[in-house]
Amino acid sequence: MKQGRFSPGFLILVILVAVIALFVTFFPQSPIIPQQPISEIIAMAEKGQVKSIEVEGNQLLVTTTQGEQFKSLKESSSSIYELLGPASKNIEVGIKPESSFDWSRLLMGMLPFLFIGALLFFMLRSARGAGGQAFNFGRSQARVIVGNKPTVTFNDVAGVDEAKGELEEVVEFLKTPEKFLALGARIPRGVLLIGPPGTGKTLLARAIAGEAEVPFFSISGSEFVEMFVGVGASRVRDLFNQAKRSAPCIVFVDEIDAVGRHRGAGLGGGHDEREQTLNQILVEMDGFDSHTNVIVLSATNRPDILDPALLRPGRFDRVVVLDRPDINGRKAILEVHAKGKPLAESVDLNTLAKETAGLSGADLANLVNEASILAARRDKKAVEMIEFEEAIDRVIAGPERKSRVISHQEKKMIAYHESGHALVAKMLPRADPVHKISIIARGMMGGYTRLLPAEDRYLWTRSQFNDTLAVDLAGRAAEELMFGEISTGSGSDLEQATILARKMVTEYGMSDKLGPRTFGHKEQLVFLGKEITEQRNYGEKVAQEIDEEVYVLVDQAYSVARGLLTHHKAKLIQIAERLLAEESIEGEELEKLFNEPVSSPEALLPIHQG
Ligand code: ADP
Ligand code: MG
Ligand code: ZN
């Protein structure tokens, strides 16, 4: 906080020193006694006007017969009697020893030292105030939380019941180790939380800090890494020493992938340091004997890049996986975050949980917050379902961009594109049902179609993939069918379809021609957290065959989409025209529109005239 600024105390000191310096410079002597040149004094003495002279070194203090006082200076080599000559007879001359203690000179001499001293003092102080970073490189920077006042409890973590169960057991180990030791059980050394970003790993760790009632040391993996080699390792040592002293306790290392990377995989500089830090962690974890009640908890979303040595039994011997929540989990998380917020009757968390497949806990927390903000902006007393629906769109696709000017022709193209996606999704039995179509620009998209999976899926079949491909390509098929023209709006659809088709062939063995085997080997070279190479373990001929198969899959799906749209062209026109009029259609209204008979003849008009 004080870093980089001068504290008020320091300013006062500087001003004080400046004032003293001024004073000493401008008033070196007592100002009341006037100065006279020595010649004048001699002249006065010859006239008999001088009563007495006090000599102190070179300085003379002269008192006249009238009682006036003057100061004067003489040369140090000449004595006062020489100067006055015979006139000295009638004058009292007193000689004082030369004072070696000159205050003003002393002060002047000391000033620079005083100044430097003060500067150092305050620099040191502010450095220590800022966490001692400047002088305590090797110290661990862990924050210690002692669990008396839990801010987060297990109740705040929803929808990850298995993980919670595992961790509750760990807490129990720490509270009553005897129970487990009596049966010869070894207390786990380390627990590793693995899961995609935003699934509640850090939150769960904080809950443990609150519930365990033992000291909790919390540090982030990146805090071990510093510019200087060896600092990380020394911080690890310091942290573990601290922990051992306050056992039983928990050490939490968040984002451990910052130091726990596969050794020897570093590209560019700095991996030596990381390896040393990791080695030190391994050494420390091995160093605990079975009676040291220190449990190391850590979290990462990149388990794939962790060094295998970290994961062997005796180190992180428990791995707790946090996955994206399923429908019940999402409902529970929504409940946790909606607690204490005024919700209108219309809000149905079941439906919301259904509509938010694939969102993480953090996304859901954000969703509830967005909905509240929208309701507040609209001066409502309670958050209604409309706000939640709007918030889902915002979280998935970004905020609306109503200000973007879109020409009528462009809007028409977008409407047909999205209607194409929606209609094909509706027609194909294994594609997810459509929940919403919209031609309001959001984020980078001109419009979008939101599908609503009936249930959470962990397995996909080939026919589901085929139908998904057809839905992806339906936008482009609709454009081609209606306008005889294709736009850039299909770019990301095509990319998505191509990636899926390629995966079907090379990863899932879903191509009849190439058979049930995988192609290619992903090398986990670490560079900015992404794999950068895919190693081919097949020849040119197979590569060509893969390309052909991908082409066949995409082409077939495109034919399916185009065929369906051609057959139901009237329906497509009906949906698109309605979409143009209403800008977005969702839920039951959309369902009704699908089932409406195609009656209005004007819906069948050719659209090229626009
Ligand atoms: P990460 O797994 O990336 O560490 P966090 O634990 O930091 O994710 O989660 C971020 C936020 O998301 C939390 O502060 C919390 O508000 C919300 N959240 C995530 N998962 C859950 C959950 N299971 N229950 C309740 N809230 C959650
Ligand atoms: Mg985290
Ligand atoms: Zn599209």
XYZ file of C-alpha atoms and ligand atoms in Angstrom:
639
model
C 0.000 0.000 0.000
C 2.743 2.402 0.966
C 4.974 1.053 -1.712
C 6.266 3.751 -4.026
C 4.907 6.615 -1.950
C 6.378 8.721 0.807
C 4.710 8.365 4.128
C 3.644 11.572 5.930
C 6.322 11.013 8.620
C 8.970 11.045 5.952
C 7.721 14.333 4.484
C 7.737 16.004 7.893
C 11.311 14.911 8.446
C 12.432 16.288 5.096
C 10.826 19.655 5.806
C 12.415 19.784 9.262
C 15.868 19.120 7.872
C 15.388 21.780 5.200
C 14.351 24.399 7.760
C 17.352 23.674 9.973
C 19.656 23.907 6.990
C 18.218 27.297 6.002
C 18.516 28.596 9.528
C 22.107 27.522 9.864
C 23.066 29.020 6.491
C 21.502 32.429 6.933
C 22.051 33.035 10.628
C 25.457 31.604 11.294
C 26.091 33.935 14.239
C 23.977 35.603 16.793
C 22.473 38.500 14.829
C 22.228 41.167 17.558
C 25.896 42.171 17.727
C 27.075 44.231 14.699
C 30.331 43.451 12.973
C 33.148 45.941 12.567
C 36.362 45.595 10.554
C 39.521 45.160 12.620
C 40.939 48.463 11.304
C 37.966 50.291 12.811
C 38.523 48.560 16.150
C 42.194 49.569 16.131
C 41.233 53.160 15.352
C 38.718 53.167 18.201
C 41.319 51.698 20.569
C 43.784 54.451 19.655
C 41.116 57.047 20.455
C 40.628 55.342 23.823
C 37.043 54.395 23.128
C 37.477 50.664 23.791
C 36.910 49.366 27.277
C 37.510 45.657 26.884
C 38.127 42.968 24.283
C 37.408 39.281 24.624
C 39.364 37.064 22.310
C 38.179 33.663 21.285
C 40.375 32.210 18.602
C 40.130 34.751 15.734
C 36.926 36.304 17.014
C 36.875 39.455 18.988
C 34.051 40.737 21.143
C 34.648 44.450 21.679
C 32.969 46.563 24.374
C 33.295 50.362 24.052
C 33.419 52.803 26.895
C 29.848 53.765 25.987
C 28.785 50.147 26.540
C 28.281 49.308 22.832
C 29.364 45.869 21.604
C 30.936 44.914 18.313
C 32.255 41.757 16.833
C 35.333 41.558 14.728
C 37.817 39.129 13.268
C 41.603 39.106 13.247
C 44.160 37.011 11.483
C 44.913 33.902 13.468
C 48.685 34.438 13.109
C 48.749 37.899 14.693
C 48.290 38.458 18.403
C 45.906 41.077 19.728
C 48.735 42.993 21.440
C 50.640 43.310 18.168
C 47.561 44.726 16.478
C 46.683 47.252 19.155
C 50.241 48.301 19.921
C 50.520 50.783 22.778
C 46.740 51.350 22.841
C 46.299 47.985 24.492
C 47.453 49.352 27.803
C 44.104 50.865 28.767
C 42.059 47.918 27.504
C 41.059 44.860 29.431
C 41.944 41.903 27.265
C 40.454 38.548 28.153
C 41.507 35.469 26.236
C 39.212 32.454 26.097
C 40.388 29.097 24.831
C 39.193 28.489 21.288
C 35.919 26.565 21.428
C 36.280 23.360 19.484
C 32.537 22.795 19.579
C 30.891 24.750 16.825
C 27.216 23.813 16.697
C 26.454 25.198 13.300
C 29.403 23.513 11.688
C 28.547 20.223 13.296
C 24.985 20.409 12.042
C 26.119 21.288 8.552
C 28.517 18.382 8.569
C 25.900 15.955 9.736
C 23.170 17.014 7.341
C 23.981 14.673 4.433
C 24.305 11.719 6.776
C 21.031 12.547 8.434
C 19.372 12.783 5.061
C 20.707 9.484 3.747
C 19.891 7.789 7.048
C 16.310 8.964 6.952
C 15.920 7.873 3.353
C 17.218 4.381 4.094
C 15.058 4.071 7.153
C 11.875 4.865 5.316
C 12.754 2.726 2.331
C 13.295 -0.231 4.592
C 10.109 0.424 6.421
C 7.919 0.649 3.349
C 9.563 -2.461 1.895
C 8.724 -4.387 5.000
C 5.207 -2.978 4.897
C 4.713 -4.407 1.423
C 5.050 -7.955 2.608
C 8.796 -7.977 2.894
C 9.133 -8.869 -0.758
C 12.295 -6.901 -1.218
C 14.190 -8.713 1.478
C 12.480 -12.050 1.973
C 12.853 -13.714 -1.409
C 13.153 -17.195 -0.074
C 10.185 -17.053 2.246
C 6.974 -18.703 1.206
C 4.161 -16.269 0.641
C 1.413 -18.569 1.817
C -1.584 -17.059 3.508
C -2.574 -18.864 6.630
C -6.210 -19.285 7.450
C -7.128 -20.773 10.773
C -10.597 -22.155 10.540
C -12.534 -20.440 13.256
C -14.654 -18.239 11.090
C -15.484 -20.180 7.974
C -16.456 -17.875 5.118
C -17.199 -20.745 2.773
C -18.644 -24.055 3.923
C -19.454 -27.313 2.196
C -23.033 -26.056 1.896
C -21.868 -23.392 -0.547
C -20.525 -26.035 -2.890
C -23.265 -27.781 -4.795
C -23.539 -30.548 -7.312
C -20.172 -32.207 -6.731
C -21.224 -34.717 -4.140
C -18.572 -37.376 -4.767
C -15.779 -34.857 -4.488
C -17.315 -33.458 -1.347
C -17.529 -36.938 0.148
C -13.852 -37.614 -0.517
C -12.791 -34.349 1.010
C -15.026 -34.692 4.040
C -13.142 -37.892 4.724
C -9.848 -36.041 4.540
C -11.153 -33.539 7.057
C -12.078 -36.412 9.291
C -8.552 -37.811 9.036
C -7.232 -34.572 10.429
C -9.785 -34.313 13.207
C -9.554 -37.893 14.496
C -6.390 -39.494 13.163
C -6.457 -42.141 15.936
C -9.510 -43.762 14.433
C -7.692 -44.447 11.203
C -4.276 -45.160 12.661
C -5.761 -47.782 14.977
C -6.684 -49.794 11.920
C -3.275 -49.329 10.396
C -4.522 -46.946 7.743
C -2.068 -44.424 6.404
C -3.269 -40.877 6.170
C -3.195 -39.661 2.563
C -0.337 -37.294 1.883
C -1.870 -35.425 -0.939
C -5.198 -34.859 -2.623
C -5.286 -33.548 -6.147
C -8.404 -31.774 -7.404
C -8.779 -32.045 -11.147
C -11.437 -30.417 -13.254
C -12.146 -27.908 -16.018
C -11.961 -24.191 -15.113
C -14.818 -22.911 -12.998
C -15.975 -26.231 -11.606
C -15.344 -25.180 -8.015
C -11.868 -26.493 -7.183
C -10.719 -23.369 -5.403
C -14.126 -23.011 -3.814
C -13.989 -26.551 -2.454
C -10.531 -25.953 -1.027
C -11.765 -22.826 0.702
C -14.654 -24.814 2.120
C -12.193 -27.278 3.598
C -10.295 -24.395 5.160
C -13.516 -23.407 6.839
C -14.581 -26.845 7.958
C -11.385 -28.581 9.015
C -10.641 -26.416 12.054
C -6.917 -26.726 11.462
C -4.490 -24.160 10.029
C -4.774 -23.881 6.271
C -1.835 -22.632 4.216
C -2.946 -21.360 0.851
C -0.586 -20.515 -2.000
C -0.786 -20.426 -5.762
C 1.679 -22.401 -7.836
C 2.740 -19.302 -9.701
C 3.882 -17.676 -6.467
C 6.786 -20.080 -6.288
C 8.107 -18.856 -9.557
C 10.300 -15.803 -9.405
C 12.950 -14.242 -11.562
C 15.748 -15.793 -9.569
C 16.695 -19.426 -9.828
C 16.402 -21.319 -6.565
C 13.831 -19.033 -5.016
C 10.969 -21.419 -5.732
C 12.687 -24.353 -4.060
C 13.566 -22.302 -1.033
C 9.984 -21.095 -0.771
C 8.755 -24.675 -0.872
C 11.161 -25.590 1.936
C 10.012 -22.662 3.998
C 6.334 -23.430 3.437
C 6.692 -27.047 4.454
C 8.762 -26.178 7.513
C 6.065 -23.779 8.589
C 3.418 -26.419 7.956
C 5.244 -29.111 9.909
C 5.514 -26.804 12.882
C 1.770 -26.239 12.947
C 0.640 -29.791 12.167
C -2.069 -31.003 11.932
C -2.721 -28.687 9.027
C -3.503 -28.458 5.332
C -1.285 -26.983 2.632
C -3.189 -25.901 -0.459
C -1.290 -25.284 -3.693
C -3.684 -23.850 -6.270
C -2.929 -24.152 -10.001
C -0.087 -26.563 -9.349
C 0.518 -26.992 -13.081
C 2.517 -23.759 -12.906
C 5.305 -25.730 -11.225
C 4.252 -29.344 -11.610
C 4.787 -29.651 -15.342
C 6.299 -32.655 -16.925
C 9.994 -32.296 -16.251
C 12.109 -31.814 -19.307
C 9.196 -30.638 -21.395
C 9.904 -26.940 -21.099
C 10.277 -24.918 -24.208
C 12.192 -21.705 -23.832
C 13.869 -20.572 -20.663
C 12.887 -20.938 -17.064
C 12.137 -24.624 -16.894
C 15.211 -25.343 -14.780
C 13.708 -23.252 -12.050
C 10.374 -24.988 -12.343
C 12.020 -28.396 -12.183
C 13.911 -27.476 -9.049
C 10.735 -26.257 -7.417
C 8.896 -29.420 -8.371
C 11.735 -31.602 -7.112
C 11.635 -29.793 -3.821
C 7.897 -30.430 -3.508
C 8.480 -34.127 -4.177
C 11.270 -34.268 -1.612
C 9.169 -32.523 1.009
C 6.190 -34.804 0.450
C 8.423 -37.856 0.800
C 9.880 -36.365 3.955
C 6.689 -36.557 5.965
C 6.645 -39.585 8.189
C 3.402 -41.386 8.778
C 2.695 -39.420 11.931
C 2.998 -35.977 10.422
C -0.533 -34.822 9.960
C 0.054 -32.516 7.040
C -2.152 -33.017 4.024
C -1.194 -31.372 0.765
C -4.162 -30.355 -1.310
C -3.724 -29.039 -4.786
C -5.802 -28.133 -7.785
C -5.259 -28.005 -11.529
C -7.202 -27.958 -14.741
C -4.333 -29.458 -16.717
C -3.757 -32.909 -15.215
C -2.461 -34.046 -18.578
C 0.674 -31.949 -18.280
C 1.509 -32.875 -14.686
C 4.681 -34.767 -14.003
C 3.881 -38.445 -13.445
C 6.087 -38.435 -10.329
C 3.570 -36.187 -8.622
C 0.790 -38.666 -9.127
C 2.376 -41.800 -7.748
C 1.048 -43.217 -4.446
C 2.610 -41.573 -1.426
C 2.389 -38.164 -2.997
C -0.923 -37.119 -4.451
C -2.435 -40.493 -3.757
C -5.993 -39.287 -4.045
C -7.288 -37.762 -7.202
C -10.662 -36.104 -6.961
C -12.291 -35.276 -10.279
C -14.697 -32.384 -10.520
C -16.675 -32.490 -13.726
C -19.041 -30.004 -15.272
C -22.281 -30.440 -13.326
C -25.125 -32.591 -14.634
C -28.713 -31.384 -14.658
C -29.269 -32.013 -10.926
C -25.946 -30.440 -10.114
C -26.789 -27.370 -12.154
C -30.094 -27.016 -10.359
C -28.350 -27.284 -6.985
C -25.731 -24.705 -7.977
C -28.430 -22.345 -9.246
C -30.213 -22.768 -5.916
C -27.056 -21.934 -3.971
C -26.506 -18.767 -5.951
C -30.159 -17.736 -6.063
C -30.367 -17.980 -2.294
C -31.190 -14.621 -0.787
C -32.160 -13.094 -4.127
C -35.806 -12.211 -4.763
C -37.055 -14.519 -7.509
C -40.432 -14.125 -9.199
C -42.931 -16.993 -9.302
C -42.230 -17.441 -12.983
C -38.656 -18.591 -12.391
C -38.298 -22.318 -12.821
C -34.847 -23.524 -11.868
C -35.581 -26.956 -13.358
C -36.033 -25.470 -16.793
C -32.983 -23.278 -16.372
C -30.910 -26.278 -15.344
C -32.125 -28.040 -18.470
C -31.219 -25.134 -20.716
C -27.707 -24.748 -19.373
C -26.101 -28.042 -20.359
C -22.336 -27.708 -20.557
C -22.065 -24.647 -18.347
C -19.705 -24.815 -15.371
C -20.392 -23.724 -11.809
C -18.685 -20.411 -12.449
C -20.828 -19.859 -15.570
C -23.960 -20.536 -13.542
C -22.893 -18.142 -10.783
C -22.298 -15.567 -13.482
C -25.700 -16.333 -15.046
C -27.595 -15.663 -11.819
C -25.654 -12.459 -11.348
C -26.355 -11.278 -14.917
C -30.050 -11.944 -14.437
C -30.095 -9.887 -11.236
C -28.305 -7.037 -12.940
C -30.791 -7.059 -15.827
C -33.722 -7.037 -13.403
C -32.208 -4.139 -11.466
C -31.676 -2.222 -14.694
C -35.355 -2.674 -15.474
C -36.350 -1.462 -11.984
C -38.009 -4.706 -11.061
C -38.666 -5.887 -7.527
C -37.858 -9.508 -8.353
C -35.866 -11.343 -10.989
C -38.155 -12.919 -13.567
C -37.724 -15.751 -16.023
C -37.212 -13.332 -18.955
C -34.102 -11.989 -17.285
C -32.762 -15.501 -16.810
C -33.440 -16.387 -20.448
C -31.703 -13.228 -21.567
C -28.810 -13.976 -19.217
C -28.354 -17.438 -20.729
C -28.020 -15.866 -24.168
C -25.529 -13.376 -22.793
C -23.428 -16.044 -21.108
C -23.458 -18.359 -24.123
C -23.266 -15.922 -27.001
C -22.305 -12.536 -25.568
C -24.390 -9.384 -25.120
C -26.841 -8.184 -27.751
C -25.578 -5.723 -30.283
C -28.737 -3.967 -31.292
C -26.847 -0.948 -32.528
C -25.194 -2.922 -35.305
C -26.775 -1.817 -38.536
C -27.668 -4.730 -40.756
C -29.134 -4.230 -44.196
C -32.443 -5.833 -44.980
C -30.907 -8.249 -47.447
C -28.302 -9.339 -44.921
C -30.936 -9.802 -42.260
C -32.942 -11.946 -44.615
C -29.966 -14.138 -45.308
C -29.295 -14.558 -41.589
C -32.946 -15.383 -40.949
C -32.939 -18.133 -43.566
C -29.594 -19.426 -42.349
C -30.813 -19.785 -38.762
C -34.197 -21.155 -39.832
C -32.314 -23.782 -41.819
C -30.442 -24.922 -38.705
C -33.660 -24.967 -36.693
C -35.774 -26.830 -39.226
C -33.204 -29.556 -39.864
C -32.670 -29.984 -36.114
C -36.412 -30.316 -35.738
C -36.711 -32.864 -38.541
C -33.824 -35.147 -37.642
C -34.770 -37.567 -34.872
C -31.387 -37.775 -33.170
C -30.498 -34.099 -33.222
C -31.148 -32.046 -30.097
C -34.458 -30.186 -30.061
C -34.366 -26.463 -30.877
C -35.031 -24.088 -28.039
C -34.521 -20.681 -29.552
C -33.712 -18.949 -32.797
C -32.681 -15.353 -32.993
C -31.367 -12.883 -35.550
C -30.298 -10.299 -33.029
C -26.565 -9.834 -33.357
C -24.652 -11.036 -30.342
C -20.935 -10.904 -29.869
C -19.418 -11.904 -33.181
C -22.501 -13.694 -34.445
C -25.184 -12.317 -36.725
C -27.772 -14.648 -35.298
C -27.937 -17.918 -33.533
C -29.856 -21.095 -32.903
C -29.823 -22.599 -29.438
C -30.457 -26.310 -29.138
C -31.698 -27.844 -25.925
C -30.375 -31.323 -25.201
C -33.069 -33.485 -23.668
C -30.569 -34.982 -21.269
C -26.895 -34.700 -20.428
C -24.867 -36.878 -22.696
C -21.663 -38.705 -22.011
C -21.796 -41.077 -24.930
C -22.449 -40.245 -28.528
C -23.417 -42.615 -31.287
C -22.516 -42.419 -34.921
C -26.045 -41.525 -35.991
C -26.167 -38.709 -33.445
C -22.949 -37.358 -34.912
C -24.308 -37.668 -38.432
C -27.409 -35.725 -37.501
C -25.293 -33.107 -35.725
C -23.228 -32.679 -38.878
C -26.391 -32.163 -40.923
C -27.645 -29.513 -38.474
C -24.278 -27.732 -38.601
C -24.393 -27.582 -42.394
C -28.097 -26.690 -42.666
C -27.451 -22.944 -42.433
C -25.359 -22.989 -45.529
C -27.767 -25.358 -47.283
C -30.634 -22.942 -46.632
C -28.660 -20.005 -48.027
C -27.807 -21.931 -51.158
C -31.340 -23.195 -51.637
C -33.086 -19.849 -51.205
C -30.593 -17.370 -52.624
C -28.486 -19.511 -54.948
C -25.603 -17.893 -53.092
C -23.555 -18.598 -50.010
C -22.221 -16.182 -47.401
C -19.361 -15.991 -44.921
C -21.892 -16.586 -42.150
C -21.309 -20.320 -42.444
C -17.585 -20.189 -41.737
C -17.648 -21.363 -38.166
C -20.386 -23.933 -38.906
C -18.162 -25.508 -41.521
C -15.158 -25.507 -39.246
C -17.145 -27.179 -36.486
C -18.467 -29.800 -38.903
C -15.042 -30.531 -40.337
C -13.482 -30.959 -36.895
C -16.267 -33.298 -35.844
C -16.047 -35.357 -39.039
C -12.287 -35.651 -38.689
C -12.611 -36.791 -35.098
C -15.197 -39.378 -36.149
C -12.676 -40.847 -38.557
C -9.413 -40.524 -36.649
C -10.430 -40.805 -32.992
C -13.650 -42.752 -32.755
C -13.151 -45.260 -35.548
C -16.531 -44.402 -37.068
C -15.518 -44.769 -40.673
C -16.404 -48.067 -42.342
C -13.628 -47.767 -44.842
C -10.794 -47.101 -42.389
C -12.123 -49.291 -39.646
C -11.934 -49.243 -35.883
C -8.572 -47.712 -35.191
C -7.181 -44.326 -34.288
C -4.880 -42.257 -36.411
C -2.312 -39.770 -35.252
C -0.705 -39.382 -31.888
C -1.023 -36.145 -29.998
C 2.269 -35.112 -28.515
C 1.865 -33.199 -25.271
C 4.554 -30.684 -25.902
C 3.872 -27.822 -23.649
C 3.797 -24.424 -25.177
C 1.482 -21.854 -23.679
C -0.527 -24.766 -22.369
C -1.406 -26.096 -25.801
C -0.215 -29.050 -27.705
C 1.535 -27.881 -30.795
C 2.222 -30.977 -32.768
C 0.286 -33.931 -33.904
C 2.493 -36.803 -34.821
C 1.470 -38.777 -37.821
C 1.756 -42.476 -37.336
C 0.389 -43.330 -40.760
C 1.522 -42.951 -44.309
C 0.591 -40.680 -47.173
C -1.929 -43.107 -48.559
C -3.851 -43.341 -45.295
C -3.711 -39.557 -44.925
C -5.408 -39.270 -48.262
C -8.007 -41.832 -47.292
C -8.767 -39.938 -44.087
C -9.317 -36.776 -46.076
C -11.608 -38.640 -48.436
C -13.618 -40.119 -45.575
C -13.996 -36.730 -43.919
C -15.179 -35.365 -47.227
C -17.696 -38.182 -47.616
C -19.138 -37.634 -44.130
C -19.509 -33.897 -44.619
C -20.896 -34.307 -48.090
C -23.490 -36.856 -46.985
C -24.614 -34.637 -44.131
C -24.912 -31.703 -46.498
C -27.099 -33.720 -48.849
C -29.340 -34.738 -45.965
C -29.745 -31.104 -44.883
C -30.349 -29.871 -48.386
C -32.813 -32.644 -49.114
C -34.835 -31.914 -46.006
C -34.919 -28.192 -46.677
C -35.913 -28.654 -50.295
C -38.715 -30.928 -49.274
C -39.944 -28.523 -46.578
C -39.169 -25.308 -48.393
C -42.564 -23.805 -47.602
C -42.010 -24.442 -43.905
C -38.562 -22.906 -44.118
C -40.023 -19.772 -45.669
C -42.714 -19.627 -43.030
C -40.225 -19.843 -40.171
C -37.771 -17.385 -41.700
C -40.442 -14.779 -42.456
C -41.767 -15.024 -38.917
C -38.245 -14.735 -37.584
C -37.680 -11.612 -39.684
C -40.775 -10.093 -38.158
C -40.146 -11.071 -34.543
C -36.336 -11.218 -34.432
C -36.336 -14.048 -31.929
C -38.610 -16.988 -31.245
C -38.255 -19.489 -28.440
C -39.804 -22.251 -26.388
C -43.469 -23.083 -26.826
C -43.997 -20.398 -29.419
C -41.352 -21.987 -31.579
C -42.903 -25.409 -31.071
C -46.257 -24.011 -32.198
C -44.687 -22.457 -35.256
C -43.185 -25.818 -36.225
C -46.567 -27.508 -35.995
C -48.561 -24.771 -37.743
C -49.819 -25.832 -41.139
C -48.173 -24.032 -44.012
C -51.164 -22.112 -45.226
C -50.428 -18.566 -46.208
C -49.819 -18.514 -49.955
C -47.619 -15.415 -49.755
C -45.160 -17.457 -47.750
C -44.478 -19.342 -50.926
C -43.563 -16.305 -52.955
C -40.114 -16.356 -54.444
C -37.814 -14.131 -52.443
C -35.385 -13.011 -55.065
C -37.205 -9.725 -55.563
C -35.840 -8.154 -52.299
P -11.928 -23.347 -10.296
O -12.359 -24.771 -10.389
O -11.494 -22.831 -11.618
O -10.970 -23.096 -9.195
P -13.622 -21.766 -8.662
O -13.644 -22.657 -7.489
O -12.739 -20.583 -8.555
O -13.261 -22.555 -9.971
O -15.109 -21.317 -8.977
C -15.431 -20.012 -9.346
C -16.798 -19.634 -8.844
O -17.809 -20.413 -9.453
C -16.958 -19.877 -7.364
O -16.547 -18.777 -6.635
C -18.458 -20.112 -7.224
O -19.153 -18.901 -7.104
C -18.834 -20.736 -8.544
N -18.908 -22.197 -8.436
C -18.143 -23.078 -9.108
N -18.495 -24.336 -8.809
C -19.489 -24.279 -7.914
C -20.257 -25.250 -7.215
N -20.054 -26.554 -7.388
N -21.202 -24.809 -6.359
C -21.402 -23.501 -6.180
N -20.716 -22.541 -6.797
C -19.766 -22.897 -7.667
Mg -9.195 -22.099 -9.209
Zn -24.905 -21.269 -38.707
